[in-house]
Short mmCIF file of C-alpha atoms in Angstrom, two decimals:
data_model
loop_
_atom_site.label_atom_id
_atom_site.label_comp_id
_atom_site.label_asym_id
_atom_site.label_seq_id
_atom_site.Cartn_x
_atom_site.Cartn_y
_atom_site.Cartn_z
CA UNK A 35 12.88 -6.97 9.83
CA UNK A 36 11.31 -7.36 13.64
CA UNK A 37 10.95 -3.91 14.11
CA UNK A 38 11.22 -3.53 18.16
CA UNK A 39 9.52 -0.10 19.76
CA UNK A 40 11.49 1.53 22.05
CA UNK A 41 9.56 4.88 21.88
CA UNK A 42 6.34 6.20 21.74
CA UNK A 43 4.82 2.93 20.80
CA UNK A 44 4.65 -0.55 23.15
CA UNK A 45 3.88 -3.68 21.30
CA UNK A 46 1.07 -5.15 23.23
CA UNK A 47 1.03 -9.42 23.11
CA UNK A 48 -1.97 -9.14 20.27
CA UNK A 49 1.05 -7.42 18.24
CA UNK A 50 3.56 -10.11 18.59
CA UNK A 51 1.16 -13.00 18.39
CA UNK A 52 -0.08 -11.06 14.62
CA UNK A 53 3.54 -10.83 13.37
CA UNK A 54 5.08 -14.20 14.15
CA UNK A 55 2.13 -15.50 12.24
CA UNK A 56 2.26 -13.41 9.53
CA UNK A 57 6.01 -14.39 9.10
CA UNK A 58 5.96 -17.72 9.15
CA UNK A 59 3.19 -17.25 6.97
CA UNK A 60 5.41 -15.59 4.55
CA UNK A 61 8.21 -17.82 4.94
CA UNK A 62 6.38 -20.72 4.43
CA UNK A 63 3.79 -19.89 1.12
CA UNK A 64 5.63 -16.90 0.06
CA UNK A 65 9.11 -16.44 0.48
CA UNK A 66 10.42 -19.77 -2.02
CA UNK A 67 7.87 -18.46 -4.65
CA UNK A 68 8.11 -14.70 -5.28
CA UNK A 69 10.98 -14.93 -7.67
CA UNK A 70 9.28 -17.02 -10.10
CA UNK A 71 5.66 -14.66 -9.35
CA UNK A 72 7.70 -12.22 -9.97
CA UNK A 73 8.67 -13.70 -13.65
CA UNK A 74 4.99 -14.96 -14.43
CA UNK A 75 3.66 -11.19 -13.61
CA UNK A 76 1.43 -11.97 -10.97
CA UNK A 77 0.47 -13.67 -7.49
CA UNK A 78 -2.10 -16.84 -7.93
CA UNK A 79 -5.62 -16.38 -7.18
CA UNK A 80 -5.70 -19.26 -4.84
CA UNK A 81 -3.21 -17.38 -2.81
CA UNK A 82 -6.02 -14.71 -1.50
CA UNK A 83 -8.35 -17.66 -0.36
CA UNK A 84 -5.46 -18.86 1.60
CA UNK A 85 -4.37 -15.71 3.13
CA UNK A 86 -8.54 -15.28 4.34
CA UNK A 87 -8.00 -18.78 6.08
CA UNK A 88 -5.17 -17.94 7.79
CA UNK A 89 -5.44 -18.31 11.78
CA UNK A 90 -4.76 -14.74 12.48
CA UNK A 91 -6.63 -12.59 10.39
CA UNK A 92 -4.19 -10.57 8.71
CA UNK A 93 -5.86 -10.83 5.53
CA UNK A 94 -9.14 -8.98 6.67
CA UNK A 95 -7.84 -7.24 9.71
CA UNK A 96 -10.22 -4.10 9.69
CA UNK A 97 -13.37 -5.74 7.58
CA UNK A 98 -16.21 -5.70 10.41
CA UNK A 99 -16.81 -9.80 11.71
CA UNK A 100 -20.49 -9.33 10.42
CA UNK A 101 -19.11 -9.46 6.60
CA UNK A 102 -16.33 -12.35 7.14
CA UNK A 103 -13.65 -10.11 8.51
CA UNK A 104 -11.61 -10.10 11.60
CA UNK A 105 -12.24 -7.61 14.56
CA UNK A 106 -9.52 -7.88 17.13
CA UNK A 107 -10.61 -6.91 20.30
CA UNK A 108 -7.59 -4.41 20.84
CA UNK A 109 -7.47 -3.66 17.59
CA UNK A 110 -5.28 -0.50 16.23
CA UNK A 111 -3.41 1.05 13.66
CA UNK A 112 -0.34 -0.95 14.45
CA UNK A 113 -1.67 -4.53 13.78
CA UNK A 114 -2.12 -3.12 10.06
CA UNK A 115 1.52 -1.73 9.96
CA UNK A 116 2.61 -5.25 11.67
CA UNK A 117 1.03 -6.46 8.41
CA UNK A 118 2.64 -4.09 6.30
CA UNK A 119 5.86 -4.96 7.56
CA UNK A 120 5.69 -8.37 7.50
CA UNK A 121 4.38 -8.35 3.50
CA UNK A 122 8.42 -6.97 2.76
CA UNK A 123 9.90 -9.82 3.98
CA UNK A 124 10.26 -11.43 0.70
CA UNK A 125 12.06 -8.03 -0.27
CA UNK A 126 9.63 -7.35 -2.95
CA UNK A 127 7.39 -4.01 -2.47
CA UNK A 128 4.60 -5.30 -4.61
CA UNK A 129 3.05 -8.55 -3.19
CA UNK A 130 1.40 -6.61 -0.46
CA UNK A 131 -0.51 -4.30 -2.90
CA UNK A 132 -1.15 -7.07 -5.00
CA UNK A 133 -2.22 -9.14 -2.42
CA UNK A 134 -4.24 -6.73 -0.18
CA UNK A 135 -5.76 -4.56 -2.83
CA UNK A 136 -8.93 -4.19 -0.69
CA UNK A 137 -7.09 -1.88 1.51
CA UNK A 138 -7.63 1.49 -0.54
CA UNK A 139 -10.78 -0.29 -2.74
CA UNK A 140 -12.83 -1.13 0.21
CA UNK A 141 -13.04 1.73 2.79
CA UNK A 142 -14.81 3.79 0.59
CA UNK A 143 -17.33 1.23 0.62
CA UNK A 144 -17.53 0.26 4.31
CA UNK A 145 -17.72 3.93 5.61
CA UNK A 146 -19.93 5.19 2.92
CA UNK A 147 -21.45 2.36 0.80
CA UNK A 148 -25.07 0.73 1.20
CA UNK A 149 -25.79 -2.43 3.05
CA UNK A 150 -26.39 -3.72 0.30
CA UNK A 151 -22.83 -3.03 -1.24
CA UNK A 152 -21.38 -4.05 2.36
CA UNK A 153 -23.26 -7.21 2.51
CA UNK A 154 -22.35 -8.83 -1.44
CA UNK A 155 -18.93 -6.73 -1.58
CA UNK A 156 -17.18 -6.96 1.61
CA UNK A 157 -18.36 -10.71 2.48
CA UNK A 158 -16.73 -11.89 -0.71
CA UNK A 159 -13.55 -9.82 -0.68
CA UNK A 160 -13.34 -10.52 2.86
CA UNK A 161 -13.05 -14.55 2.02
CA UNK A 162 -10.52 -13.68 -0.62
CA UNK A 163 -12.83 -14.98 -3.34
CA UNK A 164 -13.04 -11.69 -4.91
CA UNK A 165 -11.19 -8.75 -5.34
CA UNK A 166 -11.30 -4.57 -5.44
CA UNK A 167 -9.69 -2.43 -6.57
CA UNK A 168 -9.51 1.90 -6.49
CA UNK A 169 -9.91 3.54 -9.79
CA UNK A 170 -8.71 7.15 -9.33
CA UNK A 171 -5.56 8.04 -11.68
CA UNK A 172 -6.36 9.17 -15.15
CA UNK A 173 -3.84 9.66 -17.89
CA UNK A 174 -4.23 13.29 -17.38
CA UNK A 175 -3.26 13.12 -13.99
CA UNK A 176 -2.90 11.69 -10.44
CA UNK A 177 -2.43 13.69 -7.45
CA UNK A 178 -5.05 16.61 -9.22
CA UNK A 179 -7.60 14.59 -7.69
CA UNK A 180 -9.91 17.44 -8.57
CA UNK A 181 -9.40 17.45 -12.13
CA UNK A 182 -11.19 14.13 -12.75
CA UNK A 183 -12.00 13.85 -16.35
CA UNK A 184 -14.08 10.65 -16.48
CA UNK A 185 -17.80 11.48 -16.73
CA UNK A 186 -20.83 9.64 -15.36
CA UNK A 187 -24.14 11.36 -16.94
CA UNK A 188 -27.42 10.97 -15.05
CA UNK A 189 -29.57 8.75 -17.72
CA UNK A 190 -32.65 8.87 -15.32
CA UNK A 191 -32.50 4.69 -13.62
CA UNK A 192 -28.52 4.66 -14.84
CA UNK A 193 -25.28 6.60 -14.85
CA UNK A 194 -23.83 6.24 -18.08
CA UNK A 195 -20.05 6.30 -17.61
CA UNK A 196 -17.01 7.22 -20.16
CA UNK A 197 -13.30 8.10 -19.91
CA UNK A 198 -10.16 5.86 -19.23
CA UNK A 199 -8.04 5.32 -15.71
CA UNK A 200 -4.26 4.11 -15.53
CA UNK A 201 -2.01 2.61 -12.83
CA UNK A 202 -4.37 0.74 -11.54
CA UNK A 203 -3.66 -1.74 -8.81
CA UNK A 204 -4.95 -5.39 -9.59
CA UNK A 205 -6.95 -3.89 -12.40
CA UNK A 206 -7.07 -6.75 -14.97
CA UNK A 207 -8.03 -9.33 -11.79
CA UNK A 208 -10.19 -7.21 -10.23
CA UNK A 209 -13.80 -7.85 -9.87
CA UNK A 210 -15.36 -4.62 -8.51
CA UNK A 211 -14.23 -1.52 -9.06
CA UNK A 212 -14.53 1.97 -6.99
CA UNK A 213 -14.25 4.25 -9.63
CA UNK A 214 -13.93 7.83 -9.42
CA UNK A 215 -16.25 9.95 -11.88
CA UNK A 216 -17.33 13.50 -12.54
CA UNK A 217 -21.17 13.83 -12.03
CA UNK A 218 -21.50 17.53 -11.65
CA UNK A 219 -19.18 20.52 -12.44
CA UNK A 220 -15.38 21.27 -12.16
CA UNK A 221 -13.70 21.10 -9.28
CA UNK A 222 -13.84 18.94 -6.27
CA UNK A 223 -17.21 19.01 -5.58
CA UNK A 224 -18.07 17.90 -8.87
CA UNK A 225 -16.37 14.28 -8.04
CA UNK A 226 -18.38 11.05 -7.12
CA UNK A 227 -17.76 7.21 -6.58
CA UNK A 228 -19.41 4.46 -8.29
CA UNK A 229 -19.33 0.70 -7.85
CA UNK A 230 -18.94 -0.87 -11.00
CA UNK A 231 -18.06 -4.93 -11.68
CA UNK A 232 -16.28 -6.97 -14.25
CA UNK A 233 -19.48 -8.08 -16.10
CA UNK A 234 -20.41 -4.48 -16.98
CA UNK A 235 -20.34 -4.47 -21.08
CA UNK A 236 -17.97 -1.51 -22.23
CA UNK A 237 -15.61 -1.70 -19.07
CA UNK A 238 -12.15 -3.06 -20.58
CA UNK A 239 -8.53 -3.69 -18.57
CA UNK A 240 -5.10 -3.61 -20.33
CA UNK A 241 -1.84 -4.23 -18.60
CA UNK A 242 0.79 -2.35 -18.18
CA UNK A 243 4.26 -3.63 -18.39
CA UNK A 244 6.22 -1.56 -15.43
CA UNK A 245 9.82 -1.62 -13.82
CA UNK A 246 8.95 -2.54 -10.51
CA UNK A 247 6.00 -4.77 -8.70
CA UNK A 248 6.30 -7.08 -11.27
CA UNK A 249 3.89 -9.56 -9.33
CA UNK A 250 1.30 -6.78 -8.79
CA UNK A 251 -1.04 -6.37 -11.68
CA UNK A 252 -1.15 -2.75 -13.06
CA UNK A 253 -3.97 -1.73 -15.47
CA UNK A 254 -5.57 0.87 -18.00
CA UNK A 255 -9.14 0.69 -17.83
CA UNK A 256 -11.25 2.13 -20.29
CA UNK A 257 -14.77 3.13 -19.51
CA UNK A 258 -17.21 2.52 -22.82
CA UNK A 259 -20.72 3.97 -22.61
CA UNK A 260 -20.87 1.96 -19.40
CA UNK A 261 -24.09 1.40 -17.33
CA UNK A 262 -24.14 1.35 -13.76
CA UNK A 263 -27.58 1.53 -11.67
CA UNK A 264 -27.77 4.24 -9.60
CA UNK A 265 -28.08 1.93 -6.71
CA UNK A 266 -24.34 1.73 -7.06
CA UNK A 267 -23.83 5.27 -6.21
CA UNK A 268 -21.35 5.39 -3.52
CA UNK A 269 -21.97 7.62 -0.52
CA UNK A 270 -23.52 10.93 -1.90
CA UNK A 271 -23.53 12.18 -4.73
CA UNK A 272 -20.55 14.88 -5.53
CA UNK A 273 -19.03 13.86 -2.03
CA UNK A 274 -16.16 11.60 -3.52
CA UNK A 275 -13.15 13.98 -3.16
CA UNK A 276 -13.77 13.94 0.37
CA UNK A 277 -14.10 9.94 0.54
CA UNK A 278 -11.43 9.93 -1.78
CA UNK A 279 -9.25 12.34 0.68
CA UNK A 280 -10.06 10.66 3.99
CA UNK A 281 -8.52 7.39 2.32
CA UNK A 282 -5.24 9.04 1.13
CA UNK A 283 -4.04 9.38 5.02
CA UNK A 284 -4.00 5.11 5.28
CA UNK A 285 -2.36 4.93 2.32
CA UNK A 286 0.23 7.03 2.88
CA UNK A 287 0.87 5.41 6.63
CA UNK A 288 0.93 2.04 4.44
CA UNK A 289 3.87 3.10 2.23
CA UNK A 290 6.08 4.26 4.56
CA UNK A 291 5.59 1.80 6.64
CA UNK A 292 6.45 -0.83 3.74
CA UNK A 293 9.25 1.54 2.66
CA UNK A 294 10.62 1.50 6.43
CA UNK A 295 10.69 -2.15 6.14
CA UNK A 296 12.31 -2.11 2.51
CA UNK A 297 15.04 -0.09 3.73
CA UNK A 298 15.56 -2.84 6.96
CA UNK A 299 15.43 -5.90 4.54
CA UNK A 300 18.40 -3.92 2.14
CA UNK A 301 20.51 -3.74 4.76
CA UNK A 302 20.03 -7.04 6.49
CA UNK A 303 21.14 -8.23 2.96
CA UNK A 304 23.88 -5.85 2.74
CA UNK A 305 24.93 -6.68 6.39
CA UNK A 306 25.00 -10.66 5.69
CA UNK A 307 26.80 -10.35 2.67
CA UNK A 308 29.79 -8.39 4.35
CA UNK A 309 30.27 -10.70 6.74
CA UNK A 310 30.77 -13.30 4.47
CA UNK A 311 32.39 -11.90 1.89
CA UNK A 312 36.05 -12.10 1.46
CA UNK A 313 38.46 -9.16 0.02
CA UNK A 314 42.20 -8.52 0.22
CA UNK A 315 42.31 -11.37 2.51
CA UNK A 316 39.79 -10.23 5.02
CA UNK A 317 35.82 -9.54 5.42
CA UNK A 318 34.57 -6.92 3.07
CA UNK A 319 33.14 -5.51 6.83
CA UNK A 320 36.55 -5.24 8.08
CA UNK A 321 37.02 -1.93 5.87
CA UNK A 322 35.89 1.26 7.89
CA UNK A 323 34.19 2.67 4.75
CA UNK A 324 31.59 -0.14 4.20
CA UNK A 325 30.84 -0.38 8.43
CA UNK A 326 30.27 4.01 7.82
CA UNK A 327 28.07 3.68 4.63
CA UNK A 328 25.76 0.96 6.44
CA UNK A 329 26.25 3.21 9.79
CA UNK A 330 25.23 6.18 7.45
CA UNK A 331 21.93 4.68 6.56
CA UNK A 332 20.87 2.51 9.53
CA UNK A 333 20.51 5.98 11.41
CA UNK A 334 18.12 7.53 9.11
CA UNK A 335 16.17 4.31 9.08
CA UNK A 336 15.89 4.54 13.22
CA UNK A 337 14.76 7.95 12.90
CA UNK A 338 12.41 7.22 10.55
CA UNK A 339 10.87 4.11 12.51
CA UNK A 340 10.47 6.80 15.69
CA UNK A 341 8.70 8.99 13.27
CA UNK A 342 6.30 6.46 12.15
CA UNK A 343 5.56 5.20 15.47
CA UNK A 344 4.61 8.61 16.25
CA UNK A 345 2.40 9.27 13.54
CA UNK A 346 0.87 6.17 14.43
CA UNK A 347 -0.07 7.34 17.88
CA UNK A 348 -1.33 10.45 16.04
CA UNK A 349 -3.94 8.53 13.97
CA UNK A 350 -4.85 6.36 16.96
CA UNK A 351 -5.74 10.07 18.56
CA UNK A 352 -7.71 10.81 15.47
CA UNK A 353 -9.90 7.49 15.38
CA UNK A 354 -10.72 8.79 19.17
CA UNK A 355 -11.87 11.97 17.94
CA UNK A 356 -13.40 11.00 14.75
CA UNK A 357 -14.60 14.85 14.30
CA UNK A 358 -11.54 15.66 13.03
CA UNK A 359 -11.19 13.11 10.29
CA UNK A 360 -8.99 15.34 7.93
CA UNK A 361 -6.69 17.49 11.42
CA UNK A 362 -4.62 19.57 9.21
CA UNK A 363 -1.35 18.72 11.48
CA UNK A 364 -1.74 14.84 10.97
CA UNK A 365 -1.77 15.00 6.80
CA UNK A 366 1.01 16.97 7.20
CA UNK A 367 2.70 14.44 9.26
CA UNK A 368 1.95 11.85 7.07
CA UNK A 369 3.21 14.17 4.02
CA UNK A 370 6.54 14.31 5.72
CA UNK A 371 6.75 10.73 6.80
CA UNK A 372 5.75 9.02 3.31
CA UNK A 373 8.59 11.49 2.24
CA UNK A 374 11.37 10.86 4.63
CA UNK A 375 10.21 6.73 4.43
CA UNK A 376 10.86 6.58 0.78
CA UNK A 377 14.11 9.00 0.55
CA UNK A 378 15.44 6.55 3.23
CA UNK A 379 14.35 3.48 1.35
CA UNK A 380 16.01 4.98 -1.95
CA UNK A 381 19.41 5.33 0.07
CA UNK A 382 19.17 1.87 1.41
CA UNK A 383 18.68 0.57 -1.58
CA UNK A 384 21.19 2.32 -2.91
CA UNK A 385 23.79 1.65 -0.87
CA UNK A 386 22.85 -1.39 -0.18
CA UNK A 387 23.93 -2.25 -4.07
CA UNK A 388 27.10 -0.28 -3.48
CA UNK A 389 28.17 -3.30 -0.93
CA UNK A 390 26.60 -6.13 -3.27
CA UNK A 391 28.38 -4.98 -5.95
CA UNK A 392 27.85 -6.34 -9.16
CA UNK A 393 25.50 -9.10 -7.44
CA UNK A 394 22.69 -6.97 -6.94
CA UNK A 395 22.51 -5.86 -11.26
CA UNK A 396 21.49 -9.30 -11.90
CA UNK A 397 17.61 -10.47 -11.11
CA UNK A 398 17.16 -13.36 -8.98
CA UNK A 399 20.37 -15.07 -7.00
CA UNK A 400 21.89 -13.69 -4.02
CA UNK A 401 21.15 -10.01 -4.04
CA UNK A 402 17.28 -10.66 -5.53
CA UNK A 403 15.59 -8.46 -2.76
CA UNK A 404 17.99 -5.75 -3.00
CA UNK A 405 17.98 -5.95 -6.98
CA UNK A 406 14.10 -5.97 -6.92
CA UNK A 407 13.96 -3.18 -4.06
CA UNK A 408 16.21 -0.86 -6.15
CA UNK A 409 13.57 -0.90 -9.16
CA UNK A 410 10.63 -0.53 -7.11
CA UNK A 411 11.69 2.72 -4.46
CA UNK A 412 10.72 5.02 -7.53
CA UNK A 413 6.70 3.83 -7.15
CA UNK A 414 6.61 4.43 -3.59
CA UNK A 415 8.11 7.80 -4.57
CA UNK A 416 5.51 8.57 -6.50
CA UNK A 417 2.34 6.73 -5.65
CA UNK A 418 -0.40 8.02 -2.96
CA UNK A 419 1.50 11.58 -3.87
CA UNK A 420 4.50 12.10 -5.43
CA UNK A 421 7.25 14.00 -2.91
CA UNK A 422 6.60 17.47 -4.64
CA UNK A 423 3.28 16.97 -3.56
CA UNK A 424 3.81 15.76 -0.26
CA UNK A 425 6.05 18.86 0.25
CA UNK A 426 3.59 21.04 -0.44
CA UNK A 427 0.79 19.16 1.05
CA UNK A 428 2.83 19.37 4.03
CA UNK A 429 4.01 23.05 4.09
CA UNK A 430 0.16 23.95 3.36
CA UNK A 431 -1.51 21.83 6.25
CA UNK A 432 1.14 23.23 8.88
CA UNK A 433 -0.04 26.81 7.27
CA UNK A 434 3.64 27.88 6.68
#
């Protein structure tokens, strides 16, 4: 799990300082408690209060210091993927989502958003009191951004909103929502955001029962002849796809990052357990074809570490040149790294089981992480683009 950079990227002391606090962090109010989170469907509340308090940060790395958060002086894109990394060690894929939610609800708001929005939004997410989430995916589709089918009329002092989402992160505890919504014709630059909260009469959250993240709430919202001022316009008007777009490139650095660290934690497990297990009167380790099959995968998961430290130079180059916000090459880096993170995860995982044996089909008990990181490679797969998409997203950007 302590990933060490030998490449392209040099921890600096901030780094270390961030991730030995974040892990014993983890250790201490996480790690004995995500099995049974993981049974009751969900992290507690309280638990988001006392991430905000923590000494380092973590929990609001990125939120400007004017609205609660915490600006480190040196700050870059690999204290967040410190973060990211050090939310797997439980071996379960879904308490960082669950727990840092504001990370794809919030930007939209702090780059584009009001001060007003800033000021009442990001001061109480930032504390942990509340919390966001991003309202995108319809039941008629995810990665076809574009083809946004809830509407938000113009009702001259309102925006009267109607239509339905689906896989939404922290949905049913969520008190503000960013919400994608049509507001002029088809097409992407029909597409705008809107700030909408709890209390709103005709906004209502189901839950979803799911395979995976069982401690990270996932939600159907339906939109009901829903008001929202027009005060809580976000940005301008028909400019969401591109505040939408510019948010998919963190996303995707978070998931691979998180799937890089998956794939570590399944075969620190896998690792362990051969050393200590005994077959045919000697250590299930001993046999050349369990050292290859762990050999087999711990390569792929260097290379993909070397490639993620790379693309996380390249998006340090981008903040520096912030008028290229969308370079062409760097989506398609991402693209290929969110795909290569999760294939590797999936084979971890997967082999990973192969040397657990019958251990890791059961939930909880010695093999829990690998168990729980089996069910839960098929999300990252799939969410922030599925890998058809980041194929082509990929092939497209490098204008192949």
């Amino acid at each position: 799990m302590d990933c060490p950079r030998y490449g392209p990227y040099q921890l600096k002391e901030s780094h270390k300082r961030l991730r030995a606090g974040v892990k014993a962090w983890m250790e201490a109010e996480v790690c004995p408690y995500i099995d049974q989170w993981e049974e009751e469907g969900g992290i507690p509340r309280e638990l988001h209060v006392k991430a905000a308090q923590h000494p380092t940060g973590f929990y609001n790395i990125g939120i400007p210091k004017e609205y609660g958060g915490t600006e480190l002086e040196d700050h870059d894109a690999m204290h967040n993927i410190i973060v990211n990394e050090e939310m797997v060690r439980a071996g379960c894929l879904g308490f960082g989502p669950a727990l840092m939610t504001w990370g794809i609800g919030l930007p939209p708001i702090l780059k584009h958003g009001a001060d007003w929005m800033k000021r009442e939004v990001a001061t109480s997410v930032a504390n942990g009191s509340k919390i966001i989430c991003l309202c995108i995916t319809e039941p008629s589709g995810g990665s076809d951004v574009a083809g946004v089918q809830t509407t938000a009329v113009d009702k001259g002092d309102h925006f009267l909103v109607n239509g339905n989402k689906t896989f939404i992160t922290s949905g049913c505890k969520a008190d503000y929502f960013t919400v994608a919504v049509r507001t002029g014709g088809k097409g992407l630059t029909g597409i705008s955001l809107l700030l909408m909260t709890r209390d709103m009469p005709g906004l209502k959250t189901t839950p979803m029962k799911k395979m995976g993240w069982l401690c990270s709430d996932t939600a159907m919202i339906a939109f009901d002849n829903v008001k929202v001022p027009k005060k809580n316009l976000i940005g301008q008007l028909n400019r969401g796809f591109y505040y939408i777009m510019s948010n998919f490139n963190n996303e995707r650095l978070s998931m691979a990052s998180s799937s890089v660290a998956a794939a570590r934690v399944c075969m620190e497990e896998a690792i362990v357990y051969a050393r200590q297990r005994k077959t045919f009167g000697k250590p299930l380790i001993a046999n050349q074809g369990i050292r290859w099959k762990i050999i087999e995968v711990v390569k792929d998961i260097e290379a993909c570490q070397a490639f993620l430290d790379q693309c996380i130079c390249c998006v340090e180059q981008s903040v520096r040149h912030p008028e290229k916000p969308n370079d062409p090459l760097l989506v398609a880096k991402l693209s290929m790294l969110k795909l290569f993170a999760t294939r590797t995860c999936e084979k971890a995982a997967r082999e990973a089981c192969q040397v657990l044996g019958g251990k890791s089909f059961i939930r909880g008990g010695r093999a829990a992480k690998v168990e729980r990181i089996y069910r839960e490679v098929r999300v990252m797969a799939i969410g922030g683009g599925s890998e058809e998409i980041m194929l082509e997203l990929a092939s497209r950007q490098s204008k192949l």
